[in-house]
Amino acid sequence: MNNCYCGRPTSYASCCKKIHDDITTAATAEDLMRSRYSAFVLAKGDYLQKSHHSTTRPSSKEKKSIIQWATSVNWMKLEVLHTSKGTPQDTEGTVAFKAFYYDHEGMQMIHEHSMFTKEQGHWVYLGVV
């Protein structure tokens, strides 16, 4: 069995695909963050838009740019560094992570400390801390 794109030791179908199909199944902020990483790997622009808070959601034009960039790189791995709050009982939380990818210049890394909140009862990405 292969790991999910997000790095968890389970298949994509048993992990992030469930959240991609129904965002309300992301129990924690970390689950949502991992599903967003997998969505970048798979260039799922609609999901990346949907998983953004309504006040920070990319426009349709921005979504096209995100998809174009996501497909132009080779995603390598995700490392979750730490989380704060973001449990099923919380309404907000943060996740610090590193996402590694190759582009035309070589190995690159995104190091981000992200904020998540619940909107309409489910987790969404708000922005960078």
Coordinates of C-alpha atoms in Angstrom, one line a residue:
M1 CA 0.0 0.0 0.0
N2 CA 1.3 3.4 -0.9
N3 CA 1.2 6.4 1.4
C4 CA -1.2 9.2 0.8
Y5 CA 0.3 12.2 -1.0
C6 CA 0.1 14.0 2.4
G7 CA 2.6 11.5 3.9
R8 CA 0.2 9.5 6.1
P9 CA 0.7 5.8 5.9
T10 CA -2.6 5.0 4.2
S11 CA -3.8 5.2 0.6
Y12 CA -5.1 8.5 -0.9
A13 CA -8.5 6.9 -1.2
S14 CA -8.6 6.2 2.5
C15 CA -7.2 9.6 3.4
C16 CA -7.3 12.9 1.5
K17 CA -9.7 11.8 -1.2
K18 CA -12.4 11.5 1.4
I19 CA -11.9 15.1 2.4
H20 CA -11.6 16.2 -1.3
D21 CA -15.0 14.6 -1.9
D22 CA -16.6 16.0 1.3
I23 CA -14.7 18.8 3.1
T24 CA -16.8 18.4 6.2
T25 CA -14.9 15.1 6.9
A26 CA -11.7 17.0 7.8
A27 CA -11.9 16.5 11.6
T28 CA -8.9 18.7 12.4
A29 CA -7.0 21.7 11.1
E30 CA -4.1 19.3 10.3
D31 CA -6.4 17.1 8.3
L32 CA -7.5 20.0 6.2
M33 CA -3.9 21.2 5.7
R34 CA -2.8 17.8 4.6
S35 CA -5.7 17.6 2.2
R36 CA -4.7 21.0 0.8
Y37 CA -1.2 19.7 0.2
S38 CA -2.6 16.6 -1.6
A39 CA -4.8 19.0 -3.7
F40 CA -1.7 20.9 -4.7
V41 CA 0.0 17.7 -5.8
L42 CA -3.1 16.8 -7.8
A43 CA -3.8 20.4 -9.0
K44 CA -7.3 20.3 -7.6
G45 CA -8.0 24.0 -8.1
D46 CA -11.7 23.8 -7.1
Y47 CA -10.9 22.2 -3.8
L48 CA -8.1 24.6 -3.1
Q49 CA -10.6 27.4 -3.6
K50 CA -13.3 25.7 -1.6
S51 CA -11.0 25.0 1.3
H52 CA -10.1 28.7 1.7
H53 CA -12.0 31.0 4.1
S54 CA -14.6 33.1 2.1
T55 CA -12.7 36.3 3.0
T56 CA -9.3 35.0 1.6
R57 CA -10.6 32.7 -1.2
P58 CA -8.6 33.1 -4.5
S59 CA -10.5 34.4 -7.5
S60 CA -11.1 32.3 -10.6
K61 CA -8.2 34.0 -12.3
E62 CA -6.0 33.3 -9.2
K63 CA -7.2 29.7 -9.2
K64 CA -6.0 29.2 -12.8
S65 CA -2.5 30.6 -11.8
I66 CA -2.4 28.2 -8.8
I67 CA -3.3 25.2 -11.0
Q68 CA -0.7 26.3 -13.6
W69 CA 2.0 26.6 -10.9
A70 CA 1.0 23.4 -9.1
T71 CA 1.4 21.4 -12.3
S72 CA 4.7 23.0 -13.2
V73 CA 6.5 21.5 -10.1
N74 CA 7.3 18.0 -8.9
W75 CA 5.9 17.7 -5.4
M76 CA 8.2 15.6 -3.1
K77 CA 6.9 15.5 0.5
L78 CA 5.2 17.3 3.3
E79 CA 6.5 17.6 6.8
V80 CA 4.2 18.7 9.6
L81 CA 6.3 20.5 12.2
H82 CA 3.7 21.3 14.9
T83 CA 0.1 22.1 15.5
S84 CA -1.7 24.3 18.0
K85 CA -5.3 23.8 18.8
G86 CA -7.2 22.7 15.6
T87 CA -8.9 19.7 17.3
P88 CA -12.4 18.7 16.4
Q89 CA -13.6 20.6 19.5
D90 CA -11.8 23.8 18.5
T91 CA -12.9 26.6 16.1
E92 CA -9.4 27.7 15.2
G93 CA -5.9 26.3 15.0
T94 CA -2.5 26.6 13.4
V95 CA -0.3 24.2 11.6
A96 CA 3.4 24.7 10.8
F97 CA 4.8 22.7 7.9
K98 CA 7.4 22.4 5.2
A99 CA 6.4 21.3 1.7
F100 CA 9.2 20.2 -0.6
Y101 CA 9.1 20.3 -4.4
Y102 CA 11.4 20.5 -7.5
D103 CA 11.1 23.2 -10.1
H104 CA 13.4 24.3 -12.9
E105 CA 15.8 25.7 -10.3
G106 CA 16.0 22.6 -8.2
M107 CA 14.7 21.6 -4.8
Q108 CA 12.5 24.2 -3.2
M109 CA 10.7 24.4 0.1
I110 CA 7.6 26.2 1.4
H111 CA 7.9 26.8 5.1
E112 CA 4.6 28.1 6.5
H113 CA 2.8 28.6 9.7
S114 CA -0.9 28.5 8.6
M115 CA -4.1 29.6 10.4
F116 CA -7.3 27.6 10.1
T117 CA -10.8 28.3 11.3
K118 CA -14.2 26.8 11.1
E119 CA -16.6 28.4 8.6
Q120 CA -20.1 27.0 8.2
G121 CA -19.1 24.2 10.6
H122 CA -16.0 22.8 8.8
W123 CA -12.3 23.6 8.7
V124 CA -11.0 26.1 6.2
Y125 CA -7.6 27.8 5.5
L126 CA -7.5 31.4 6.6
G127 CA -3.9 32.5 5.8
V128 CA -0.4 32.7 7.2
V129 CA 0.2 33.5 10.9

